[in-house]
Amino acid sequence: MRSPATSLKAMNHLDKLRLWGKAIRVMASKHQAVQLPKEGQPDAGLTRDYSQNPLHRFKKPGSKNYQNIYPPSATLHLSNIPSSCTEEDIKEAFTSNNFEVKAFKFFPVYCFLLYPLTINNSKDRKMALLQLSSVEEAVLALIKMHNHQLSESNHLRVSFSKSNI
């Protein structure tokens, strides 16, 4: 982890979380650093560096992603949804991967014009909330559906939500 604070947040949110029917344990290591194997040396699959992975949401220090880290919940926050996607398209993407969608709601789009605040009812809805039957199912859905390709240039971003539907 980048800092002790992010490590503590991960431990608090993930320790004893149920995944594949078992509780996972997340705790502080007695080691201060992870020694990655040198180039070309075997690592027995015990260590892996994800710092340059394109799915890594926290590469940029101070990113707004740091402000939106919430504990696992049955409600997922979906973003990077192309305007061509309908509610049915997104639900189908989850159900075809064996997730039962309990509720779905697009975020309203607010347009700031010169005068009053108006709600744009067009198809320009880039974010939504999706509720599944349990926290464990939502964790599995986040693992499976984050970076799911929705269009030629849009990959779904999935995170836990602080809100319910």
GROMACS .gro file of C-alpha atoms in nm:
model
  165
    1MET     CA    1   0.000   0.000   0.000
    2ARG     CA    2   0.110   0.355  -0.062
    3SER     CA    3   0.072   0.463   0.302
    4PRO     CA    4  -0.004   0.328   0.649
    5ALA     CA    5  -0.344   0.502   0.632
    6THR     CA    6  -0.447   0.316   0.316
    7SER     CA    7  -0.322  -0.011   0.466
    8LEU     CA    8  -0.532   0.049   0.776
    9LYS     CA    9  -0.837   0.131   0.564
   10ALA     CA   10  -0.791  -0.194   0.367
   11MET     CA   11  -0.758  -0.395   0.687
   12ASN     CA   12  -1.067  -0.233   0.841
   13HIS     CA   13  -1.280  -0.283   0.530
   14LEU     CA   14  -1.164  -0.630   0.426
   15ASP     CA   15  -1.075  -0.827   0.740
   16LYS     CA   16  -1.329  -1.105   0.804
   17LEU     CA   17  -1.507  -1.032   0.475
   18ARG     CA   18  -1.676  -1.340   0.331
   19LEU     CA   19  -1.548  -1.441  -0.010
   20TRP     CA   20  -1.626  -1.772  -0.185
   21GLY     CA   21  -1.797  -1.889   0.133
   22LYS     CA   22  -1.501  -1.826   0.364
   23ALA     CA   23  -1.391  -1.532   0.577
   24ILE     CA   24  -1.067  -1.372   0.458
   25ARG     CA   25  -0.814  -1.239   0.708
   26VAL     CA   26  -0.630  -0.915   0.645
   27MET     CA   27  -0.375  -0.802   0.900
   28ALA     CA   28  -0.060  -0.600   0.927
   29SER     CA   29   0.260  -0.778   0.832
   30LYS     CA   30   0.560  -0.790   1.059
   31HIS     CA   31   0.763  -0.684   0.753
   32GLN     CA   32   0.794  -0.317   0.665
   33ALA     CA   33   0.838  -0.377   0.290
   34VAL     CA   34   0.766  -0.646   0.032
   35GLN     CA   35   1.075  -0.786  -0.135
   36LEU     CA   36   0.983  -0.857  -0.495
   37PRO     CA   37   1.193  -1.117  -0.676
   38LYS     CA   38   1.464  -0.985  -0.903
   39GLU     CA   39   1.407  -0.994  -1.279
   40GLY     CA   40   1.425  -1.351  -1.406
   41GLN     CA   41   1.420  -1.515  -1.061
   42PRO     CA   42   1.138  -1.751  -0.964
   43ASP     CA   43   0.886  -1.612  -0.717
   44ALA     CA   44   0.667  -1.918  -0.646
   45GLY     CA   45   0.365  -1.697  -0.721
   46LEU     CA   46   0.372  -1.544  -0.373
   47THR     CA   47   0.431  -1.180  -0.469
   48ARG     CA   48   0.297  -0.959  -0.743
   49ASP     CA   49   0.336  -0.588  -0.816
   50TYR     CA   50   0.011  -0.422  -0.926
   51SER     CA   51   0.140  -0.064  -0.912
   52GLN     CA   52   0.141  -0.024  -1.293
   53ASN     CA   53  -0.170  -0.231  -1.364
   54PRO     CA   54  -0.424  -0.037  -1.576
   55LEU     CA   55  -0.699  -0.142  -1.333
   56HIS     CA   56  -0.519   0.030  -1.043
   57ARG     CA   57  -0.742   0.322  -0.939
   58PHE     CA   58  -0.505   0.475  -0.687
   59LYS     CA   59  -0.190   0.540  -0.893
   60LYS     CA   60  -0.219   0.917  -0.870
   61PRO     CA   61  -0.162   1.054  -0.519
   62GLY     CA   62  -0.444   1.286  -0.420
   63SER     CA   63  -0.682   1.139  -0.678
   64LYS     CA   64  -1.054   1.180  -0.608
   65ASN     CA   65  -1.067   0.800  -0.598
   66TYR     CA   66  -0.909   0.816  -0.250
   67GLN     CA   67  -1.209   1.016  -0.126
   68ASN     CA   68  -1.449   0.747  -0.245
   69ILE     CA   69  -1.321   0.436  -0.069
   70TYR     CA   70  -1.611   0.274   0.114
   71PRO     CA   71  -1.649  -0.059   0.290
   72PRO     CA   72  -1.797  -0.347   0.094
   73SER     CA   73  -2.174  -0.324   0.063
   74ALA     CA   74  -2.445  -0.490  -0.143
   75THR     CA   75  -2.476  -0.169  -0.348
   76LEU     CA   76  -2.220  -0.100  -0.621
   77HIS     CA   77  -2.133   0.233  -0.779
   78LEU     CA   78  -2.094   0.200  -1.157
   79SER     CA   79  -1.922   0.463  -1.369
   80ASN     CA   80  -1.781   0.516  -1.718
   81ILE     CA   81  -2.111   0.402  -1.868
   82PRO     CA   82  -2.142   0.501  -2.234
   83SER     CA   83  -2.452   0.695  -2.338
   84SER     CA   84  -2.550   0.407  -2.566
   85CYS     CA   85  -2.602   0.172  -2.268
   86THR     CA   86  -2.950   0.128  -2.128
   87GLU     CA   87  -3.053   0.000  -1.787
   88GLU     CA   88  -3.135  -0.333  -1.953
   89ASP     CA   89  -2.787  -0.354  -2.110
   90ILE     CA   90  -2.617  -0.311  -1.776
   91LYS     CA   91  -2.848  -0.550  -1.593
   92GLU     CA   92  -2.790  -0.808  -1.869
   93ALA     CA   93  -2.412  -0.772  -1.832
   94PHE     CA   94  -2.447  -0.866  -1.463
   95THR     CA   95  -2.709  -1.138  -1.503
   96SER     CA   96  -2.514  -1.304  -1.785
   97ASN     CA   97  -2.228  -1.334  -1.533
   98ASN     CA   98  -2.464  -1.501  -1.282
   99PHE     CA   99  -2.537  -1.200  -1.061
  100GLU     CA  100  -2.895  -1.136  -0.956
  101VAL     CA  101  -2.972  -0.764  -0.976
  102LYS     CA  102  -3.211  -0.656  -0.698
  103ALA     CA  103  -3.231  -0.286  -0.791
  104PHE     CA  104  -3.082  -0.039  -1.038
  105LYS     CA  105  -3.083   0.338  -1.063
  106PHE     CA  106  -2.904   0.581  -1.295
  107PHE     CA  107  -2.771   0.896  -1.131
  108PRO     CA  108  -2.963   1.203  -1.246
  109VAL     CA  109  -2.763   1.431  -1.472
  110TYR     CA  110  -2.764   1.795  -1.369
  111CYS     CA  111  -2.707   2.062  -1.631
  112PHE     CA  112  -2.584   2.399  -1.514
  113LEU     CA  113  -2.722   2.655  -1.750
  114LEU     CA  114  -2.714   3.033  -1.723
  115TYR     CA  115  -3.032   3.028  -1.517
  116PRO     CA  116  -3.193   2.751  -1.316
  117LEU     CA  117  -3.064   2.406  -1.241
  118THR     CA  118  -3.233   2.155  -1.468
  119ILE     CA  119  -3.229   1.779  -1.480
  120ASN     CA  120  -3.129   1.645  -1.819
  121ASN     CA  121  -3.337   1.339  -1.904
  122SER     CA  122  -3.126   1.252  -2.206
  123LYS     CA  123  -2.931   0.929  -2.241
  124ASP     CA  124  -2.615   1.101  -2.112
  125ARG     CA  125  -2.608   0.901  -1.787
  126LYS     CA  126  -2.255   0.794  -1.700
  127MET     CA  127  -2.307   0.662  -1.345
  128ALA     CA  128  -2.550   0.431  -1.169
  129LEU     CA  129  -2.611   0.230  -0.854
  130LEU     CA  130  -2.675  -0.142  -0.873
  131GLN     CA  131  -2.786  -0.350  -0.576
  132LEU     CA  132  -2.718  -0.721  -0.540
  133SER     CA  133  -2.855  -0.968  -0.285
  134SER     CA  134  -2.559  -0.967  -0.045
  135VAL     CA  135  -2.224  -0.811   0.032
  136GLU     CA  136  -2.047  -1.132  -0.071
  137GLU     CA  137  -2.219  -1.131  -0.410
  138ALA     CA  138  -2.129  -0.763  -0.456
  139VAL     CA  139  -1.762  -0.839  -0.381
  140LEU     CA  140  -1.764  -1.114  -0.643
  141ALA     CA  141  -1.938  -0.883  -0.890
  142LEU     CA  142  -1.677  -0.612  -0.833
  143ILE     CA  143  -1.400  -0.866  -0.897
  144LYS     CA  144  -1.567  -0.997  -1.213
  145MET     CA  145  -1.725  -0.682  -1.357
  146HIS     CA  146  -1.468  -0.408  -1.293
  147ASN     CA  147  -1.324  -0.318  -1.635
  148HIS     CA  148  -1.602  -0.510  -1.816
  149GLN     CA  149  -1.614  -0.381  -2.174
  150LEU     CA  150  -1.942  -0.200  -2.241
  151SER     CA  151  -1.851  -0.045  -2.575
  152GLU     CA  152  -1.550  -0.016  -2.801
  153SER     CA  153  -1.402   0.260  -2.586
  154ASN     CA  154  -1.577   0.222  -2.247
  155HIS     CA  155  -1.486  -0.019  -1.971
  156LEU     CA  156  -1.710  -0.029  -1.664
  157ARG     CA  157  -1.567   0.106  -1.338
  158VAL     CA  158  -1.710  -0.068  -1.031
  159SER     CA  159  -1.666   0.029  -0.667
  160PHE     CA  160  -1.861  -0.003  -0.344
  161SER     CA  161  -2.120   0.265  -0.276
  162LYS     CA  162  -2.182   0.462   0.040
  163SER     CA  163  -2.547   0.494  -0.068
  164ASN     CA  164  -2.834   0.250  -0.100
  165ILE     CA  165  -3.097   0.249  -0.371
   0.00000   0.00000   0.00000
